[in-house]
Tab-separated table of C-alpha atoms in Angstrom:
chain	number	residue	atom	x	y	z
A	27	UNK	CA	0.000	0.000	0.000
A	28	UNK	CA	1.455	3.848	-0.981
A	29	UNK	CA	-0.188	6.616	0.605
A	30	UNK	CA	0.076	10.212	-0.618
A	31	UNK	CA	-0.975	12.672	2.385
A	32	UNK	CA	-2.086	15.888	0.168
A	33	UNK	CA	-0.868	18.737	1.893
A	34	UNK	CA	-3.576	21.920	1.624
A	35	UNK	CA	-0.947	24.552	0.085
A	36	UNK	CA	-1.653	26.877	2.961
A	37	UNK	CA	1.953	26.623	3.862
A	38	UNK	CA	4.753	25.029	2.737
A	39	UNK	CA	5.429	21.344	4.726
A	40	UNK	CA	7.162	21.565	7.354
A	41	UNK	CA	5.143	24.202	8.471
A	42	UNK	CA	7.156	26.866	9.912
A	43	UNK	CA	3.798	28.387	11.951
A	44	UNK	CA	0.968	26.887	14.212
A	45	UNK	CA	-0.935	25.422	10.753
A	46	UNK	CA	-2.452	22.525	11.983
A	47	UNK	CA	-3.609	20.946	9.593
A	48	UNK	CA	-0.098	20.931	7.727
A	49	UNK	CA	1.726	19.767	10.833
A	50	UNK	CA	-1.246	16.710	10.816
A	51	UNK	CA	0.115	15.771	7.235
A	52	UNK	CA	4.381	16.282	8.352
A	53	UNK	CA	4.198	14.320	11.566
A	54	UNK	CA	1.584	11.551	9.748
A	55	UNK	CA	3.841	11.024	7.424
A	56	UNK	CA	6.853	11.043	9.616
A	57	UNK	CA	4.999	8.182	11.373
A	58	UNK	CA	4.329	6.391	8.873
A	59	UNK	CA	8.221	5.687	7.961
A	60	UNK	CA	8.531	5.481	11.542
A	61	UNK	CA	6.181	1.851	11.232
A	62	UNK	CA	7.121	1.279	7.380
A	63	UNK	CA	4.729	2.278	6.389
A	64	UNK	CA	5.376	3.484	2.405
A	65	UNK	CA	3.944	7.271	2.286
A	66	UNK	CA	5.002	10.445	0.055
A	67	UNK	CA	3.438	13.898	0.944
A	68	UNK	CA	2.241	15.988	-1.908
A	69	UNK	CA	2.528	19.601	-1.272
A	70	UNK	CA	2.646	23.371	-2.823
A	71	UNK	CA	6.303	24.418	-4.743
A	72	UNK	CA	7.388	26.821	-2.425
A	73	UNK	CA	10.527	29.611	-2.540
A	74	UNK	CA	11.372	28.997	1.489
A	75	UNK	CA	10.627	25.557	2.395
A	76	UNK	CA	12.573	24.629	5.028
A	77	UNK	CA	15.222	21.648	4.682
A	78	UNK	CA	13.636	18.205	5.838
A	79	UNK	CA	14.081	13.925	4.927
A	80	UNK	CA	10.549	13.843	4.671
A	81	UNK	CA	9.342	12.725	0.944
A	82	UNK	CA	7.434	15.639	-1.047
A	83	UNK	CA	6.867	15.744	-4.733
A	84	UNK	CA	6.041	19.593	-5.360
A	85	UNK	CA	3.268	20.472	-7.530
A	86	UNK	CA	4.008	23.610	-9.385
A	87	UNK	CA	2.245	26.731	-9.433
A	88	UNK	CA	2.497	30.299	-11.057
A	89	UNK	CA	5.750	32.128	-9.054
A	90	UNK	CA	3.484	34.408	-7.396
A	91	UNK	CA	1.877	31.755	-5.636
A	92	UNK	CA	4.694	30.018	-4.270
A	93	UNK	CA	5.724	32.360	-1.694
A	94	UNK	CA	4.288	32.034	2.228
A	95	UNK	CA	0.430	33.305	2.493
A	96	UNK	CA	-0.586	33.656	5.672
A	97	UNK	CA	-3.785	36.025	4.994
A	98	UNK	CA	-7.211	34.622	4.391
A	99	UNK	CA	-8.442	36.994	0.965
A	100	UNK	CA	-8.807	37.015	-2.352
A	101	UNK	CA	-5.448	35.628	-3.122
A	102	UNK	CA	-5.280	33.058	-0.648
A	103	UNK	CA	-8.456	31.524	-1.998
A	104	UNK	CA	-7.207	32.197	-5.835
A	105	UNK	CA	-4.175	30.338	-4.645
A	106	UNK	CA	-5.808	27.053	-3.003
A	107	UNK	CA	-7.816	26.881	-6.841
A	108	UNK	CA	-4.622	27.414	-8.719
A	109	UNK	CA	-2.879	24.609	-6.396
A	110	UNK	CA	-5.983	22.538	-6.608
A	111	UNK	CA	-5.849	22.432	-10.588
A	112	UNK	CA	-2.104	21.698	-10.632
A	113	UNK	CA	-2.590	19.042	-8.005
A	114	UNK	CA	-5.355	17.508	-10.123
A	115	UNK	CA	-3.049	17.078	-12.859
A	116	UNK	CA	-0.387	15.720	-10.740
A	117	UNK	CA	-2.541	12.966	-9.382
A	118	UNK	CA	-3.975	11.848	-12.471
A	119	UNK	CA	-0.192	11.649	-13.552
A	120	UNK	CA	0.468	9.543	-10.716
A	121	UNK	CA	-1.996	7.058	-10.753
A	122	UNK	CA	-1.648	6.127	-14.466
A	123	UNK	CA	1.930	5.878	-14.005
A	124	UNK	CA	1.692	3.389	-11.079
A	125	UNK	CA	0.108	-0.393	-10.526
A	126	UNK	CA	0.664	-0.080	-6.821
A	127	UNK	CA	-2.240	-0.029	-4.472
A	128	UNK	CA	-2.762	3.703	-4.167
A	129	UNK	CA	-4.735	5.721	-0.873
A	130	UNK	CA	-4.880	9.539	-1.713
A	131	UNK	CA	-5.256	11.051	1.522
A	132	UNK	CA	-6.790	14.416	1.464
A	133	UNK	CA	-7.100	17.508	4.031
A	134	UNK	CA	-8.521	20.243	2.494
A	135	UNK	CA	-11.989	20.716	0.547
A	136	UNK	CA	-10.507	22.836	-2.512
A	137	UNK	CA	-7.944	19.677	-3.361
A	138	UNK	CA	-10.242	16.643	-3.270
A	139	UNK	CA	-13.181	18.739	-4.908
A	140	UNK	CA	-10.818	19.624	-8.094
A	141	UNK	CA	-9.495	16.514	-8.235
A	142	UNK	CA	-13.219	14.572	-8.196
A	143	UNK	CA	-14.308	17.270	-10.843
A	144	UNK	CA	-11.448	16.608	-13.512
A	145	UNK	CA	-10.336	13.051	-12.857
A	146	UNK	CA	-12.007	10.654	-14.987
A	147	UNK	CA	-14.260	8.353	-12.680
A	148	UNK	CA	-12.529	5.531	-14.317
A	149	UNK	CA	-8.879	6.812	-12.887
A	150	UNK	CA	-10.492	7.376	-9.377
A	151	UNK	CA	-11.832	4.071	-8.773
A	152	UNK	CA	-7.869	2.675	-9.185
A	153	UNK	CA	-7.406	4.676	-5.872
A	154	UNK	CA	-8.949	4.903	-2.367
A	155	UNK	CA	-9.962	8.115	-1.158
A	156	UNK	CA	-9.704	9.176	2.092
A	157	UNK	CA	-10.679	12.577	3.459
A	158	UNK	CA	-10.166	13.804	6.917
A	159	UNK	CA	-12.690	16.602	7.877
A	160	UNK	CA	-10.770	19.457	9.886
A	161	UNK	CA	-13.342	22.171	9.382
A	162	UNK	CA	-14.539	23.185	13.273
A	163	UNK	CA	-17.516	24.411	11.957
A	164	UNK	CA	-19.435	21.445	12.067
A	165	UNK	CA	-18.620	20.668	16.007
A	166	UNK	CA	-21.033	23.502	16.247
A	167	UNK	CA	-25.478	22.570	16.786
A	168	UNK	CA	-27.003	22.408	13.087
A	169	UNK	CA	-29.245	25.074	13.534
A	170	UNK	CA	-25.982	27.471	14.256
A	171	UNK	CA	-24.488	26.447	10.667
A	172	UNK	CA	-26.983	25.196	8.746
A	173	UNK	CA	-27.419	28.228	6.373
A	174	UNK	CA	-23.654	28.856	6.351
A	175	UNK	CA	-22.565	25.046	5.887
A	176	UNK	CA	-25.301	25.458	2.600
A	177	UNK	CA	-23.372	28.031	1.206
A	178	UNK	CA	-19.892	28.005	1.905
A	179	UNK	CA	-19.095	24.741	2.542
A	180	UNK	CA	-20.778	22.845	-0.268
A	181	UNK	CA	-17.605	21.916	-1.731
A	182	UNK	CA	-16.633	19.625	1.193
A	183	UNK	CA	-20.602	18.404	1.038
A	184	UNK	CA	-19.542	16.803	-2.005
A	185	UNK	CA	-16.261	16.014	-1.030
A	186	UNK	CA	-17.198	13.845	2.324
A	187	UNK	CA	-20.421	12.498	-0.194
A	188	UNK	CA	-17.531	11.077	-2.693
A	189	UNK	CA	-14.671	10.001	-0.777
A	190	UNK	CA	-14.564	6.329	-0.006
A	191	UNK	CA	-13.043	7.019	3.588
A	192	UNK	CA	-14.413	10.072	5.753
A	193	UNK	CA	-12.416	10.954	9.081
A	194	UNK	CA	-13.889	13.035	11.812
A	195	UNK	CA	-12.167	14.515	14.796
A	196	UNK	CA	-15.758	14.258	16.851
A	197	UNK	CA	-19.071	12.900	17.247
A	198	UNK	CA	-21.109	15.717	16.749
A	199	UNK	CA	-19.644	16.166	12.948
A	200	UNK	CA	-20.610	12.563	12.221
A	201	UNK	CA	-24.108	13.407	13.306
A	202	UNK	CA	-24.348	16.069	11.444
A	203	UNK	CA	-23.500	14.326	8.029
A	204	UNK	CA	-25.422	11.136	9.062
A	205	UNK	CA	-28.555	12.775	9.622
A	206	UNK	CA	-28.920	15.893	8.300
A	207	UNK	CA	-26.724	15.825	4.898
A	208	UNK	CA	-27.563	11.801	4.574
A	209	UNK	CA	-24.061	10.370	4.140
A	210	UNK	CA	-23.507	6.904	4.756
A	211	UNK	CA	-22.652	5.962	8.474
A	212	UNK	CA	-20.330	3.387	7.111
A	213	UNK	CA	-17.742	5.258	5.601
A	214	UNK	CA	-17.491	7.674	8.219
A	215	UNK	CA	-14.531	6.666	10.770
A	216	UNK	CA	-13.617	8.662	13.894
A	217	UNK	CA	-10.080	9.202	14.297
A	218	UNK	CA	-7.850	11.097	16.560
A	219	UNK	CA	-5.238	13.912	15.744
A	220	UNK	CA	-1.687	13.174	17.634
A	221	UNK	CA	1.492	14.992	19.137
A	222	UNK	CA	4.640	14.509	19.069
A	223	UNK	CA	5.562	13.079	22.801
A	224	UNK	CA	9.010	13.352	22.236
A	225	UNK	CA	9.294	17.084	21.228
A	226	UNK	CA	6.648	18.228	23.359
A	227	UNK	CA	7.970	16.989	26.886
A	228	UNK	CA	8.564	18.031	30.449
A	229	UNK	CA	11.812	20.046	30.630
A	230	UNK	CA	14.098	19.965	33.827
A	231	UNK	CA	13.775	22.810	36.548
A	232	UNK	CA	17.271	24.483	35.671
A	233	UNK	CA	16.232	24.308	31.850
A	234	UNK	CA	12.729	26.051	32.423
A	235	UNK	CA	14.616	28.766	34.911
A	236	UNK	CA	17.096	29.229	32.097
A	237	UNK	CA	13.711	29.470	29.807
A	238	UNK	CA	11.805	32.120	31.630
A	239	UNK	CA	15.396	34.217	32.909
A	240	UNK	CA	15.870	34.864	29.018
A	241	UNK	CA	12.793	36.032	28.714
A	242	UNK	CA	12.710	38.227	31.386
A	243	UNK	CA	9.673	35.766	32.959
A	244	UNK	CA	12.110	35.243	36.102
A	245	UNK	CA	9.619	35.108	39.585
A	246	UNK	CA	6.914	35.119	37.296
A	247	UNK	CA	3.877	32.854	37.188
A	248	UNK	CA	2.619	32.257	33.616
A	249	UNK	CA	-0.677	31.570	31.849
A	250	UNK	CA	-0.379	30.218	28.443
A	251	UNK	CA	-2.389	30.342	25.511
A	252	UNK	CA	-1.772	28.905	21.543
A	253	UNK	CA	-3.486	30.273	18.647
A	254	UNK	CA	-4.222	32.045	15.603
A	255	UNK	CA	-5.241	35.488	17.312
A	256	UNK	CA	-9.262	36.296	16.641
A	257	UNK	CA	-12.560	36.066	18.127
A	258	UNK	CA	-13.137	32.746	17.862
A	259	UNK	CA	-9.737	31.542	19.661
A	260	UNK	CA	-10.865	34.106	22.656
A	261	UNK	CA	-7.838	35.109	23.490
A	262	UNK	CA	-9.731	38.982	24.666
A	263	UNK	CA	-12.201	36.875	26.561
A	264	UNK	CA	-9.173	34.871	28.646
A	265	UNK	CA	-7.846	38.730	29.352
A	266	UNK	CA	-10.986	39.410	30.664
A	267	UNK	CA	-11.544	36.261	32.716
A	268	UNK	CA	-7.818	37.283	34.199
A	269	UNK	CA	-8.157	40.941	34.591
A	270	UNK	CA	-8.840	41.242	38.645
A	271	UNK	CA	-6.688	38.438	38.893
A	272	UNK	CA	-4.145	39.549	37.474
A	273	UNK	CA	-4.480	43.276	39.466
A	274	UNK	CA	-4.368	41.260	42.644
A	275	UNK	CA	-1.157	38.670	41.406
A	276	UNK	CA	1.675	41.229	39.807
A	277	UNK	CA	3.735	38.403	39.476
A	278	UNK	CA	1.255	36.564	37.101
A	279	UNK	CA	1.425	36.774	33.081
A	280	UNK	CA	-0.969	36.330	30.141
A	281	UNK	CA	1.126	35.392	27.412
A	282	UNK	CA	-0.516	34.413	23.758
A	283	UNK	CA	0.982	33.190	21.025
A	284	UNK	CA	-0.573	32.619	17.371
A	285	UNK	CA	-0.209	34.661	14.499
A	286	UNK	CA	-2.848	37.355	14.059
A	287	UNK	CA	-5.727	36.826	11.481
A	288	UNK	CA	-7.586	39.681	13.022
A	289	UNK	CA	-5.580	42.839	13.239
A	290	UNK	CA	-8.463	44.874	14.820
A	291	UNK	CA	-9.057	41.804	17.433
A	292	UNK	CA	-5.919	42.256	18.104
A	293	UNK	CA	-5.672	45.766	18.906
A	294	UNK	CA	-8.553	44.982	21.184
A	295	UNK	CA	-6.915	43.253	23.188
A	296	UNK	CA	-3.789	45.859	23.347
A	297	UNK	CA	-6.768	48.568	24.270
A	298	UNK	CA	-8.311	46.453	27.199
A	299	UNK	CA	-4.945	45.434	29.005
A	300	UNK	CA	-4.036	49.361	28.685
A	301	UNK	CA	-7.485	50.491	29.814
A	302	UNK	CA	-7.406	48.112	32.516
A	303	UNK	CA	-3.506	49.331	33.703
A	304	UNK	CA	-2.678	45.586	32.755
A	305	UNK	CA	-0.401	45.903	29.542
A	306	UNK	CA	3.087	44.708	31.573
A	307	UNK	CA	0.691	41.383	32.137
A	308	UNK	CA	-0.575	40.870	29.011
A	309	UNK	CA	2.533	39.786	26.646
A	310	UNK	CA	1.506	38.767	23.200
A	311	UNK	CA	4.817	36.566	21.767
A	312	UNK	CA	4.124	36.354	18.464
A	313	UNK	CA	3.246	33.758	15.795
A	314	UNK	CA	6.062	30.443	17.239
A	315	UNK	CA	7.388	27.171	15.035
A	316	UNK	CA	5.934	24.539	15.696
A	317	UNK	CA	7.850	21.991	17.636
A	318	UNK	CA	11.642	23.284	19.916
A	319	UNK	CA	10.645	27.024	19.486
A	320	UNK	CA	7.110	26.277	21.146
A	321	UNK	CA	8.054	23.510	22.784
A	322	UNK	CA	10.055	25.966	25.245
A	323	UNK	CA	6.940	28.728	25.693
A	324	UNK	CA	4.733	25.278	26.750
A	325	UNK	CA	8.097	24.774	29.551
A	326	UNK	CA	7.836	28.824	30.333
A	327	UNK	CA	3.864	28.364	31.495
A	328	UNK	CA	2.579	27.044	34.702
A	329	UNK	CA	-0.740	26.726	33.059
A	330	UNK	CA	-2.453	26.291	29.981
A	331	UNK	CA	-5.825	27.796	28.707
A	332	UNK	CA	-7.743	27.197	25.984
A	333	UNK	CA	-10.869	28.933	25.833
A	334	UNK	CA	-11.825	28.895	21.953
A	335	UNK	CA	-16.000	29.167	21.278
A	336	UNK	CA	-15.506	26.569	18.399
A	337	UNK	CA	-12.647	23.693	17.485
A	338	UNK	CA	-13.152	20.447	15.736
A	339	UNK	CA	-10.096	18.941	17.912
A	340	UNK	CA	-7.080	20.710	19.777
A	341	UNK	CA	-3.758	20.078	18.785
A	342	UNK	CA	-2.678	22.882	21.439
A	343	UNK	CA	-4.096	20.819	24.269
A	344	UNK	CA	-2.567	17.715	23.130
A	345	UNK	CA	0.931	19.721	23.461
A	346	UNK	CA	0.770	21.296	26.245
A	347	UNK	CA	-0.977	18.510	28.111
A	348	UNK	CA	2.256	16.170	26.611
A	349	UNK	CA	4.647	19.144	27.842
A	350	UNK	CA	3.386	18.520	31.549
A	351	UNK	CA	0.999	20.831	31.946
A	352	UNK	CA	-2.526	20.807	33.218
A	353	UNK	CA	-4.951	22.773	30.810
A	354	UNK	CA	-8.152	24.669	31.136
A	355	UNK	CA	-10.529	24.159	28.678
A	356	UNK	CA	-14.220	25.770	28.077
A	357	UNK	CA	-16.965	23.362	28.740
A	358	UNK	CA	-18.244	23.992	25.053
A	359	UNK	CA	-15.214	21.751	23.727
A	360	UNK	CA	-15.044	18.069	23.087
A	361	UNK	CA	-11.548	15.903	23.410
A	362	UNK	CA	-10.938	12.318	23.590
A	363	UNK	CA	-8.986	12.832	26.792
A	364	UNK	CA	-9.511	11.522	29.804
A	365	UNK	CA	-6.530	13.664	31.976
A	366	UNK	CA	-4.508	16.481	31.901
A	367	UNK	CA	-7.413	19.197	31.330
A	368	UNK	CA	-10.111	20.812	33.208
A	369	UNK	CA	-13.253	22.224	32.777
A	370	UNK	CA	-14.502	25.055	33.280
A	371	UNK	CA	-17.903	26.934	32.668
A	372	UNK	CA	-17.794	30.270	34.436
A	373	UNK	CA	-15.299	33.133	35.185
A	374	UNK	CA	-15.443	32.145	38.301
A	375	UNK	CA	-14.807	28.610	37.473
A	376	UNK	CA	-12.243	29.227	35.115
A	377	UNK	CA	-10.185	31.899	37.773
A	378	UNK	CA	-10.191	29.291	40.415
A	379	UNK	CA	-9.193	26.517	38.429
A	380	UNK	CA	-6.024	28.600	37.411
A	381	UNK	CA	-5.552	29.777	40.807
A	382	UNK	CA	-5.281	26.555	42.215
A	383	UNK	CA	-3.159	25.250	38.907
A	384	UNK	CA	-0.348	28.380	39.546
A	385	UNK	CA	-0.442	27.827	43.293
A	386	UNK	CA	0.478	23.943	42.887
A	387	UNK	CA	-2.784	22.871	44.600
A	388	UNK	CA	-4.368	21.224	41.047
A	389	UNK	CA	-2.349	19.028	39.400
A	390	UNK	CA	-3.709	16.915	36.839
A	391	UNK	CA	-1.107	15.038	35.017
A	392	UNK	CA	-2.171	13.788	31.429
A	393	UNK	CA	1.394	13.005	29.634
A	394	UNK	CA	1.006	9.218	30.298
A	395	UNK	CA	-2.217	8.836	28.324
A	396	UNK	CA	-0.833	11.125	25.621
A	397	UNK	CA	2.357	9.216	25.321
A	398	UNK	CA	0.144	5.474	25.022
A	399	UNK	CA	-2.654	6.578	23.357
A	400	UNK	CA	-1.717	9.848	21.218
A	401	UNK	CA	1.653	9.311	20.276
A	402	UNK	CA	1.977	10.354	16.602
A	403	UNK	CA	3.040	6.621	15.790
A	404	UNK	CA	-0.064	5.417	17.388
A	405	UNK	CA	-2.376	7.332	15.305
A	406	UNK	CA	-0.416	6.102	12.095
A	407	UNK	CA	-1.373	2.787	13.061
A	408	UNK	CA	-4.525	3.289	13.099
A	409	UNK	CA	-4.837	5.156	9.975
A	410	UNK	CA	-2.833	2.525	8.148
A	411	UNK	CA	-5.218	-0.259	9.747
A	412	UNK	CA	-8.478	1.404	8.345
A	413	UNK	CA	-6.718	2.319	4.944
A	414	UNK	CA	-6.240	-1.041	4.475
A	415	UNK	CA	-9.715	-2.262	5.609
A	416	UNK	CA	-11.566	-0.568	3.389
């Protein structure tokens, strides 16, 4: 069996930023050759790609699409249909070329809807097609989406109505498409998205204090937070969750990370924490790497938040909880976890639970479960497993 993980062309693999689902497709892969599994990712030509072992056959695209894009207009969607078209072609190169038995594993609605349009049906039926649903829009209740879902996500509609494989990161989704869109219950397979244990570890006391002395975080107490900065990630609703607390603790910190898809959320933010004489508590650190880089910031906290409205999984709480930390996580989210976070529901709730996490009375310690059950290398296993099933 050869699998090809399709990665989105959002960003170039390995993803230099928090783009989750191009670090699913990297550290899949990865795990694939860890368990010999044969797999090749697919991805974007890119001008800055960093320097890796991993596989990729680049599928070319005009020069002014090959550079980083970050943003979220007009050009970024021009440049997922540009990619998508190339990408067709690509394929359909591929799988005449080869007798092997072929899975094309897809992650993004724009590539698998291209490639069903302008494959011949004769072509796609040499291949399995598997398509892993990362959208968080449909971990929301129907009646929230069911306009929107109509109208801007009718490409991926057709896409989970054609592929021969469907993954979903939650139960709700799998509702949804079972009985309200009418897909078959068959093809639809919950999986789980992993984290690398081995990057995203405890660190040793001296390493942390050498950590948090370089950036100036020395007798400080630190709340963490991961994510692409906007209203949905609620990064100005954890500010104002931590505002008296943070009057009454000087030595506490709200640091975010993520880069910023909302430039006038973000100035929000800047506004509140200077309205509210907090700005020396609030530190925004910019958009990190994935893997050492944030690795570290997970080994600066003493606690981790995450207190999106809306996510279909989590990778964030995966990390930190696999860095050693306890999380806090709204009681509107769903993760196959059964440590390392807690729940909260109120301000109230949510201060005391951090309280008690930063004062060393709340511990809950969830790396053991991540490391036997979440382990990148365990998740490849099971998506070889139901490749080959099907």
């Amino acid at each position: 069996m050869k699998i090809f993980e399709i990665g989105t062309g959002y960003t170039p693999i390995p993803a230099k930023m928090g783009a989750a689902t191009e670090i699913v497709v990297e550290q899949l892969t990865r795990s694939f050759m860890n368990i010999g599994q044969d797999a090749t990712i697919i991805d974007i030509k890119a001008q800055n790609r960093e320097k890796t072992d991993l596989p990729i056959i680049e599928v070319s695209v005009p020069k002014i699409f090959t550079k980083t894009d970050v943003s979220l207009g007009v050009m970024h969607k021009l440049k997922r249909v540009v990619y998508s078209l190339s990408l067709s072609k690509t394929l359909k190169d591929i799988i005449k070329k080869s007798d092997e038995n072929i899975v094309l594993h897809f992650h993004n609605q724009y590539n698998l809807y291209f490639f069903l349009k302008l494959v011949p049906k004769k072509l796609r039926e040499k291949v399995k097609i598997a398509y892993t649903v990362h959208s968080y829009i449909w971990g929301a209740h129907w009646n929230d989406i069911k306009d929107t879902v109509k109208k801007r996500y009718f490409q991926e509609i057709f896409c989970v109505k054609n592929a021969d494989t469907v993954f979903v990161l939650n139960e709700i989704t799998t509702d949804h498409f079972v009985t309200k869109l009418g897909i078959d219950k068959n093809k639809i397979k919950k999986i789980i998205n992993g984290v690398n244990t081995k990057t995203y570890a405890p660190k040793s006391a001296d390493a942390i204090a050498r950590l948090k002395k370089a950036n100036n975080l020395e007798n400080m107490r630190v709340v963490f937070q991961v994510g692409s900065v906007c209203d949905r990630k609620n990064q100005l609703g954890t500010a104002k969750m931590l505002c008296e607390y943070l009057k009454e603790n000087k030595d506490v910190v709200f640091m975010y990370a993520g880069g910023i898809i909302d430039s006038d959320y973000f100035e929000q933010i800047k506004a509140f924490a200077k309205e509210n004489a907090i700005e020396n508590q609030i530190r925004y650190v910019g958009e990190l790497s994935p893997g050492e880089e944030l690795s570290d910031f997970y080994a600066m906290s003493d606690c981790s938040v995450f207190s999106s409205s809306l996510e279909s999984f989590g990778l964030v709480v995966l990390e930190a909880i696999s860095s050693g930390k306890t999380v806090v996580v709204a009681d509107k989210l769903m993760f196959n976890l059964d440590t390392g976070y807690e729940v909260y529901s109120t301000k109230e709730e949510f201060v005391d639970k951090v309280d008690a996490i930063l004062c060393g009375t709340l511990i809950n310690d969830g790396r053991q479960e991540v490391v036997e059950k979440y382990d990148w290398d365990v998740v490849a296993k099971e998506h070889a497993e139901l490749f080959a099933n099907k």
